Coordinates of C-alpha atoms in Angstrom, one line a residue:
Chain U
M1 CA 0.1 0.0 0.0
M2 CA 2.9 2.3 1.1
R3 CA 4.9 1.4 -2.0
S4 CA 2.1 1.9 -4.2
R5 CA 1.4 5.3 -2.8
K6 CA 4.9 6.3 -3.3
L7 CA 5.1 5.1 -6.8
I8 CA 1.8 7.1 -7.5
I9 CA 3.6 10.2 -5.8
L10 CA 6.5 9.7 -8.1
L11 CA 4.4 9.6 -11.0
I12 CA 2.6 12.7 -10.2
I13 CA 5.8 14.5 -9.8
V14 CA 7.1 13.3 -13.2
L15 CA 4.0 14.3 -14.8
F16 CA 3.8 17.7 -13.2
A17 CA 7.4 18.3 -14.2
A18 CA 6.9 17.5 -17.5
L19 CA 4.0 19.9 -17.9
Q20 CA 5.8 22.6 -16.1
G21 CA 8.7 22.6 -18.9
S22 CA 6.2 22.3 -21.8
L23 CA 2.3 23.0 -21.9
L24 CA 2.4 25.6 -19.0
E25 CA 4.5 28.1 -21.5
L26 CA 1.1 28.6 -23.3
V27 CA -0.4 30.0 -20.1
R28 CA 2.3 32.3 -19.2
I29 CA 0.7 35.7 -17.8
F30 CA 2.8 38.8 -17.3
N31 CA 5.9 36.8 -18.2
V32 CA 5.3 34.2 -15.5
K33 CA 3.9 30.6 -15.1
P34 CA 2.4 28.9 -12.3
D35 CA 4.7 26.9 -10.2
L36 CA 2.9 23.5 -10.1
L37 CA 5.9 21.7 -8.7
L38 CA 5.5 24.1 -5.7
I39 CA 1.9 23.5 -5.5
L40 CA 3.0 19.5 -5.2
V41 CA 5.4 20.4 -2.3
V42 CA 2.9 22.4 -0.4
F43 CA 0.2 19.5 -0.9
F44 CA 2.3 16.6 0.0
S45 CA 3.8 18.8 3.2
L46 CA 0.3 19.3 4.4
Y47 CA -1.2 16.1 3.7
F48 CA 1.6 13.5 4.6
G49 CA 4.0 15.4 7.0
R50 CA 7.6 16.4 6.9
T51 CA 9.0 13.4 5.7
Y52 CA 7.0 13.5 2.4
G53 CA 7.4 17.3 2.5
L54 CA 11.2 17.1 2.4
G55 CA 11.5 14.1 -0.4
C56 CA 8.7 15.9 -2.5
G57 CA 10.8 19.1 -2.1
A58 CA 13.9 17.7 -2.9
L59 CA 12.6 15.7 -6.2
C60 CA 10.7 18.8 -7.5
G61 CA 13.5 21.2 -6.8
F62 CA 15.7 18.6 -8.7
F63 CA 13.2 18.4 -11.9
T64 CA 13.2 22.3 -11.6
E65 CA 16.8 22.6 -11.9
L66 CA 17.3 20.0 -14.5
T67 CA 15.8 22.3 -17.0
S68 CA 17.3 25.7 -15.7
S69 CA 20.2 27.6 -16.1
P70 CA 23.4 26.0 -14.3
V71 CA 23.5 29.3 -12.0
C72 CA 20.9 27.8 -9.8
Q73 CA 23.6 25.4 -8.5
G74 CA 21.2 23.7 -6.0
A75 CA 19.5 26.7 -4.8
V76 CA 15.8 25.7 -5.9
L77 CA 16.5 22.0 -4.6
F78 CA 17.5 23.4 -1.2
T79 CA 14.6 25.8 -1.1
Y80 CA 12.1 23.4 -2.0
S81 CA 13.2 20.9 0.2
L82 CA 13.4 23.4 3.1
L83 CA 10.1 24.4 2.2
G84 CA 8.6 20.9 2.6
L85 CA 10.4 20.2 5.9
I86 CA 9.0 23.3 7.6
L87 CA 5.4 23.3 6.1
G88 CA 5.3 19.3 6.8
S89 CA 6.3 20.1 10.7
I90 CA 3.7 23.0 11.2
A91 CA 0.9 21.5 8.7
K92 CA -1.3 20.4 11.6
W93 CA -1.5 24.0 13.1
V94 CA -1.6 25.8 10.0
Y95 CA -3.7 24.0 7.7
L96 CA -7.6 23.9 7.8
H97 CA -8.2 20.2 6.6
P98 CA -11.1 19.6 4.0
V99 CA -12.7 16.8 5.9
R100 CA -14.6 19.4 8.0
N101 CA -15.2 21.6 5.1
K102 CA -16.8 20.1 2.1
G103 CA -16.6 21.5 -1.4
L104 CA -14.1 23.5 -3.6
F105 CA -14.6 27.0 -2.4
N106 CA -14.9 26.5 1.2
Q107 CA -12.7 27.4 3.9
A108 CA -10.1 24.9 3.2
A109 CA -9.8 26.4 -0.1
V110 CA -9.0 30.0 1.5
S111 CA -6.7 28.2 3.5
Q112 CA -4.9 26.2 0.6
I113 CA -4.8 29.6 -1.4
A114 CA -3.2 31.6 1.5
I115 CA -0.6 28.9 2.6
T116 CA 0.2 28.3 -1.0
F117 CA 0.7 32.2 -1.7
I118 CA 2.8 32.6 1.5
F119 CA 5.2 29.9 0.8
T120 CA 5.5 30.5 -3.0
F121 CA 6.4 34.2 -1.8
L122 CA 8.9 33.1 0.8
A123 CA 10.5 30.4 -1.4
Y124 CA 10.6 32.8 -4.4
L125 CA 12.1 35.4 -2.3
F126 CA 14.8 33.4 -0.8
L127 CA 15.7 32.5 -4.4
A128 CA 15.9 36.2 -5.4
L129 CA 18.2 36.8 -2.4
F130 CA 20.6 34.2 -3.5
F131 CA 20.6 34.9 -7.1
G132 CA 21.3 38.7 -6.0
M133 CA 23.8 37.5 -3.5
R134 CA 25.8 35.6 -6.3
Q135 CA 25.8 39.2 -8.2
M136 CA 23.4 38.0 -11.1
E137 CA 21.7 41.2 -12.7
L138 CA 18.7 40.9 -10.7
L139 CA 17.2 43.6 -8.6
L140 CA 14.7 42.8 -6.0
P141 CA 12.3 45.6 -6.5
Q142 CA 12.1 44.5 -10.0
A143 CA 12.0 40.7 -9.2
M144 CA 9.4 41.5 -6.7
L145 CA 7.3 43.3 -9.4
Y146 CA 7.9 40.7 -12.3
V147 CA 8.4 37.4 -10.7
I148 CA 7.8 37.0 -7.1
L149 CA 4.3 38.7 -6.6
P150 CA 2.7 37.7 -9.9
A151 CA 4.0 33.9 -9.6
A152 CA 2.7 33.7 -5.9
C153 CA -0.5 35.1 -6.8
Y154 CA -0.9 33.0 -10.0
T155 CA 0.3 29.7 -8.4
A156 CA -2.0 30.2 -5.3
S157 CA -5.0 30.9 -7.3
L158 CA -4.5 27.1 -9.1
A159 CA -4.0 25.5 -5.5
P160 CA -7.6 24.4 -4.8
I161 CA -8.0 23.0 -8.2
I162 CA -4.7 20.9 -7.9
F163 CA -5.4 20.0 -4.3
S164 CA -8.9 18.7 -5.2
C165 CA -7.5 16.6 -8.2
L166 CA -4.6 15.4 -6.0
E167 CA -7.1 14.3 -3.2
T168 CA -9.3 12.5 -5.4
V169 CA -6.4 10.7 -6.9
L170 CA -4.5 9.7 -3.8
N171 CA -7.8 9.0 -1.9
V172 CA -6.8 11.2 1.1
K173 CA -10.2 12.8 2.0
Chain J
M1 CA -35.2 47.2 -71.1
P2 CA -32.5 48.0 -73.5
P3 CA -31.8 51.4 -72.8
L4 CA -31.3 50.5 -69.1
K5 CA -28.9 47.6 -70.2
A6 CA -27.2 50.1 -72.6
G7 CA -26.5 52.3 -69.6
E8 CA -25.3 49.8 -67.3
A9 CA -22.9 48.3 -70.1
I10 CA -21.5 51.9 -70.6
S11 CA -21.0 52.6 -66.8
A12 CA -19.3 49.0 -66.5
N13 CA -17.0 50.1 -69.6
A14 CA -16.2 53.3 -67.7
R15 CA -15.5 51.8 -64.6
Q16 CA -13.1 49.4 -66.2
L17 CA -11.5 52.4 -68.2
F18 CA -10.7 53.8 -64.9
R19 CA -9.1 50.9 -63.3
F20 CA -7.1 50.2 -66.5
Q21 CA -6.0 53.9 -66.1
D22 CA -5.0 53.1 -62.4
L23 CA -3.3 50.2 -63.6
V24 CA -1.3 51.9 -66.1
A25 CA -0.3 54.4 -63.5
A26 CA 0.6 51.6 -61.1
N27 CA 2.7 50.1 -63.7
K28 CA 4.6 53.1 -64.4
R29 CA 5.3 53.5 -60.5
L30 CA 6.4 50.3 -60.3
Q31 CA 8.7 50.5 -63.4
K32 CA 10.3 53.4 -61.9
Q33 CA 10.9 51.7 -58.4
V34 CA 12.2 48.8 -60.4
S35 CA 14.9 51.1 -62.3
L36 CA 15.7 52.7 -59.1
Y37 CA 16.5 49.4 -57.3
A38 CA 18.5 48.1 -60.3
A39 CA 20.8 51.5 -60.1
E40 CA 21.3 50.9 -56.3
L41 CA 21.9 47.1 -57.0
V42 CA 25.0 48.2 -59.5
Q43 CA 25.9 50.7 -57.0
L44 CA 26.0 47.8 -53.9
E45 CA 27.8 45.7 -56.4
E46 CA 30.2 48.4 -57.1
F47 CA 30.7 49.1 -53.0
K48 CA 31.4 45.3 -52.5
L49 CA 33.9 45.3 -55.2
E50 CA 35.6 48.2 -53.7
N51 CA 35.4 46.8 -50.3
Q52 CA 36.9 43.8 -51.7
R53 CA 39.9 46.0 -53.2
L54 CA 40.3 48.0 -49.9
R55 CA 40.5 44.8 -47.9
N56 CA 43.2 43.5 -50.0
I57 CA 45.4 46.8 -49.8
L58 CA 44.7 46.8 -46.3
S59 CA 45.5 43.1 -46.0
L60 CA 42.2 42.5 -43.8
P61 CA 40.7 39.1 -43.7
E62 CA 37.3 38.4 -45.3
A63 CA 34.3 38.6 -43.4
E64 CA 33.7 35.3 -41.7
K65 CA 31.4 32.7 -43.2
L66 CA 29.9 31.0 -40.5
N67 CA 29.1 27.2 -40.6
T68 CA 25.7 26.6 -38.7
Q69 CA 23.7 23.8 -37.5
T70 CA 19.8 24.0 -37.3
A71 CA 18.0 22.8 -34.3
I72 CA 14.5 22.9 -33.3
L73 CA 13.5 23.6 -29.8
V74 CA 12.2 20.8 -27.7
G75 CA 12.0 22.1 -24.3
R76 CA 11.7 25.3 -22.2
D77 CA 12.8 26.3 -18.8
S78 CA 10.4 25.1 -15.9
S79 CA 11.3 27.7 -13.5
N80 CA 10.1 31.5 -13.7
W81 CA 13.7 32.5 -13.1
S82 CA 16.2 31.5 -15.6
K83 CA 15.6 31.6 -19.3
T84 CA 16.9 28.5 -21.1
V85 CA 15.9 26.3 -24.0
L86 CA 16.4 22.5 -24.8
I87 CA 17.2 21.9 -28.7
N88 CA 17.3 18.6 -30.3
K89 CA 21.0 18.8 -31.4
G90 CA 24.0 17.6 -29.3
L91 CA 27.5 16.5 -29.4
S92 CA 26.8 14.0 -32.2
S93 CA 25.8 17.1 -34.5
G94 CA 29.0 19.0 -33.6
I95 CA 27.4 21.2 -30.8
K96 CA 29.9 22.2 -27.9
P97 CA 29.4 24.4 -24.9
Q98 CA 30.2 28.1 -25.8
Q99 CA 28.9 28.1 -29.2
A100 CA 26.8 31.0 -30.1
V101 CA 23.0 30.5 -31.1
V102 CA 21.4 32.9 -33.5
F103 CA 18.0 33.1 -35.4
G104 CA 18.7 34.5 -39.0
K105 CA 20.8 37.8 -38.2
N106 CA 19.6 37.9 -34.6
L107 CA 21.2 36.7 -31.5
V108 CA 19.5 34.2 -29.3
G109 CA 21.8 33.1 -26.7
K110 CA 24.7 30.6 -26.4
V111 CA 24.9 26.6 -25.5
I112 CA 25.7 25.9 -22.2
E113 CA 25.3 22.4 -21.8
A114 CA 25.6 19.7 -24.5
G115 CA 24.5 16.1 -24.2
P116 CA 24.6 13.5 -27.0
R117 CA 21.3 14.4 -28.8
T118 CA 20.2 17.4 -27.0
S119 CA 21.7 20.9 -25.8
K120 CA 20.7 23.5 -23.2
V121 CA 20.9 27.1 -24.6
A122 CA 21.1 30.0 -22.1
L123 CA 19.2 32.9 -23.8
I124 CA 20.5 36.8 -23.9
V125 CA 17.6 37.4 -21.3
D126 CA 18.9 34.7 -18.9
F127 CA 20.4 36.4 -15.9
S128 CA 23.4 34.6 -16.5
S129 CA 24.0 36.3 -19.8
K130 CA 26.7 38.8 -20.7
V131 CA 27.0 39.9 -24.2
P132 CA 29.7 42.2 -25.4
A133 CA 27.6 44.6 -27.5
K134 CA 27.8 47.9 -29.7
I135 CA 25.4 50.6 -30.5
L136 CA 25.1 50.4 -34.2
R137 CA 24.7 54.3 -34.8
T138 CA 27.5 55.5 -32.5
R139 CA 30.0 52.4 -32.4
E140 CA 30.1 52.9 -28.5
E141 CA 30.8 49.7 -26.8
G142 CA 28.8 48.2 -23.7
L143 CA 27.8 44.9 -22.3
V144 CA 24.3 43.5 -22.4
F145 CA 22.9 41.7 -19.3
G146 CA 20.1 39.5 -19.2
L147 CA 17.0 40.5 -17.0
A148 CA 15.2 37.4 -16.8
Q149 CA 12.6 38.9 -14.4
S150 CA 11.2 41.1 -17.1
G151 CA 12.0 39.3 -20.3
F152 CA 14.2 42.1 -21.2
A153 CA 17.7 42.9 -21.4
T154 CA 19.8 45.8 -20.4
C155 CA 22.9 47.4 -21.9
K156 CA 25.2 49.1 -19.5
I157 CA 27.5 51.9 -21.4
K158 CA 29.9 54.5 -20.2
Y159 CA 28.1 57.5 -18.7
L160 CA 29.4 60.2 -21.2
Q161 CA 28.7 57.8 -24.4
D162 CA 25.9 58.7 -26.6
V163 CA 22.8 56.4 -26.7
Q164 CA 19.0 57.0 -27.4
V165 CA 15.8 55.5 -27.4
G166 CA 15.4 53.7 -31.0
D167 CA 19.3 52.8 -31.3
Q168 CA 19.9 49.3 -32.6
V169 CA 22.3 47.3 -30.4
I170 CA 24.2 44.4 -32.1
S171 CA 26.9 42.0 -30.8
S172 CA 30.7 43.6 -30.7
G173 CA 32.6 40.3 -31.5
L174 CA 34.7 40.9 -28.5
G175 CA 35.4 37.6 -26.5
R176 CA 35.3 34.2 -28.2
T177 CA 31.7 33.3 -27.7
Y178 CA 29.4 35.7 -29.7
P179 CA 29.9 36.6 -33.4
K180 CA 30.3 40.1 -34.6
G181 CA 27.4 41.9 -35.8
F182 CA 24.3 40.0 -34.7
L183 CA 21.3 42.0 -34.0
I184 CA 20.4 42.1 -30.1
G185 CA 17.5 44.5 -29.9
T186 CA 16.4 48.0 -29.9
V187 CA 17.0 50.5 -26.8
I188 CA 13.5 51.2 -25.3
K189 CA 14.6 53.4 -22.5
V190 CA 17.8 55.1 -21.1
E191 CA 18.5 55.7 -17.4
D192 CA 21.6 57.1 -15.5
E193 CA 22.8 54.8 -13.3
Q194 CA 23.0 56.2 -9.7
S195 CA 27.0 56.0 -9.4
R196 CA 26.8 58.0 -12.6
L197 CA 29.4 55.8 -14.1
Y198 CA 27.3 54.0 -16.5
K199 CA 24.0 54.7 -18.7
V200 CA 21.7 51.8 -18.4
A201 CA 19.7 51.2 -21.6
E202 CA 16.7 48.7 -21.6
I203 CA 16.7 46.8 -24.7
K204 CA 13.6 45.1 -26.4
T205 CA 15.1 42.1 -28.1
A206 CA 15.0 41.4 -31.7
V207 CA 13.9 37.8 -31.2
R208 CA 10.4 37.0 -29.4
F209 CA 11.6 34.2 -27.4
S210 CA 8.1 33.0 -26.8
H211 CA 7.5 32.4 -30.4
L212 CA 10.8 30.6 -31.1
E213 CA 10.8 27.3 -32.7
E214 CA 13.8 26.8 -34.9
V215 CA 17.5 28.2 -34.1
M216 CA 20.9 28.3 -35.5
V217 CA 23.9 26.9 -33.8
I218 CA 27.1 28.4 -35.2
I219 CA 29.5 25.5 -35.1
E220 CA 32.5 27.7 -36.6

């Protein structure tokens, strides 16, 4: 049972990584696309705890870096893993689980949007600071305006739909 | 009714006559243009020969003929930060890291990783990208940086040098990666840097990267 769940999770991550690098180019808004892999990290951390959060974060970070510029040098992998670990550890205090709130647009959905927004914002801010420290041509106000805020909003807005699909596929309701 | 039909026929013929006159005028105009272009072509041929003669006198080498390999884009960057693409040619096609990638006479980026059958290309708007460049109008030199976050590039040139909105920026050929004379883009905004050591020109790239499907990798 556990092994099949891990296999399904791995397949979901691979599928989302493929989508992230291909079809999502078509839905770019304001030069950003939603970070599906980050939604996965948030989902697995909230539903399965810190071990899964850490593992999923590492895998998602790895897949993101696989197609990115080599200047990332493990920064995305580290950030996503740390995010999974922290969120997995505090999940039971911060997340309003959908068991008590049925339907897509309920309190759980608001909670999903809020948590995804905050953690996408923090992860992207951390990455911006890392790239800034490495003397890349990246200015924080511009990064905030053009990448961090739009990406956090776009990613968070998709969270309830992805969460709902994953809850059904993994039967975690 | 015969009188009505006759009237219609006359008006149709008159219309055709006017159209014919238009066609004659257009034909004359086009013939003039063709003769002008023919004269310009002769003049260009003359300049070419003169250029060759002067190169011979000064012992300058001929303009480089570039050996290119055409490749198709098969993947894009999955993050919102860096700007890289994956192409379907690799080491087996003679592609190596640090080779320049172009689209026609426009600069696209450079190969940063080459696998057996695929390669990763960093676009000129990637934040790791730095391209030695020149302002086409004034020949002032600068360095073009990628600004992945906005999809634009910026060119830094010395403070006292002249750069204006609308200027075209080309690769200068300095360094060993990017060949000379490829168009990078057009200046859309010029600002002074706070230190007043440089002017920063925002450049709209000549290539629309979101619409890019094929590229050419310069092998030699």
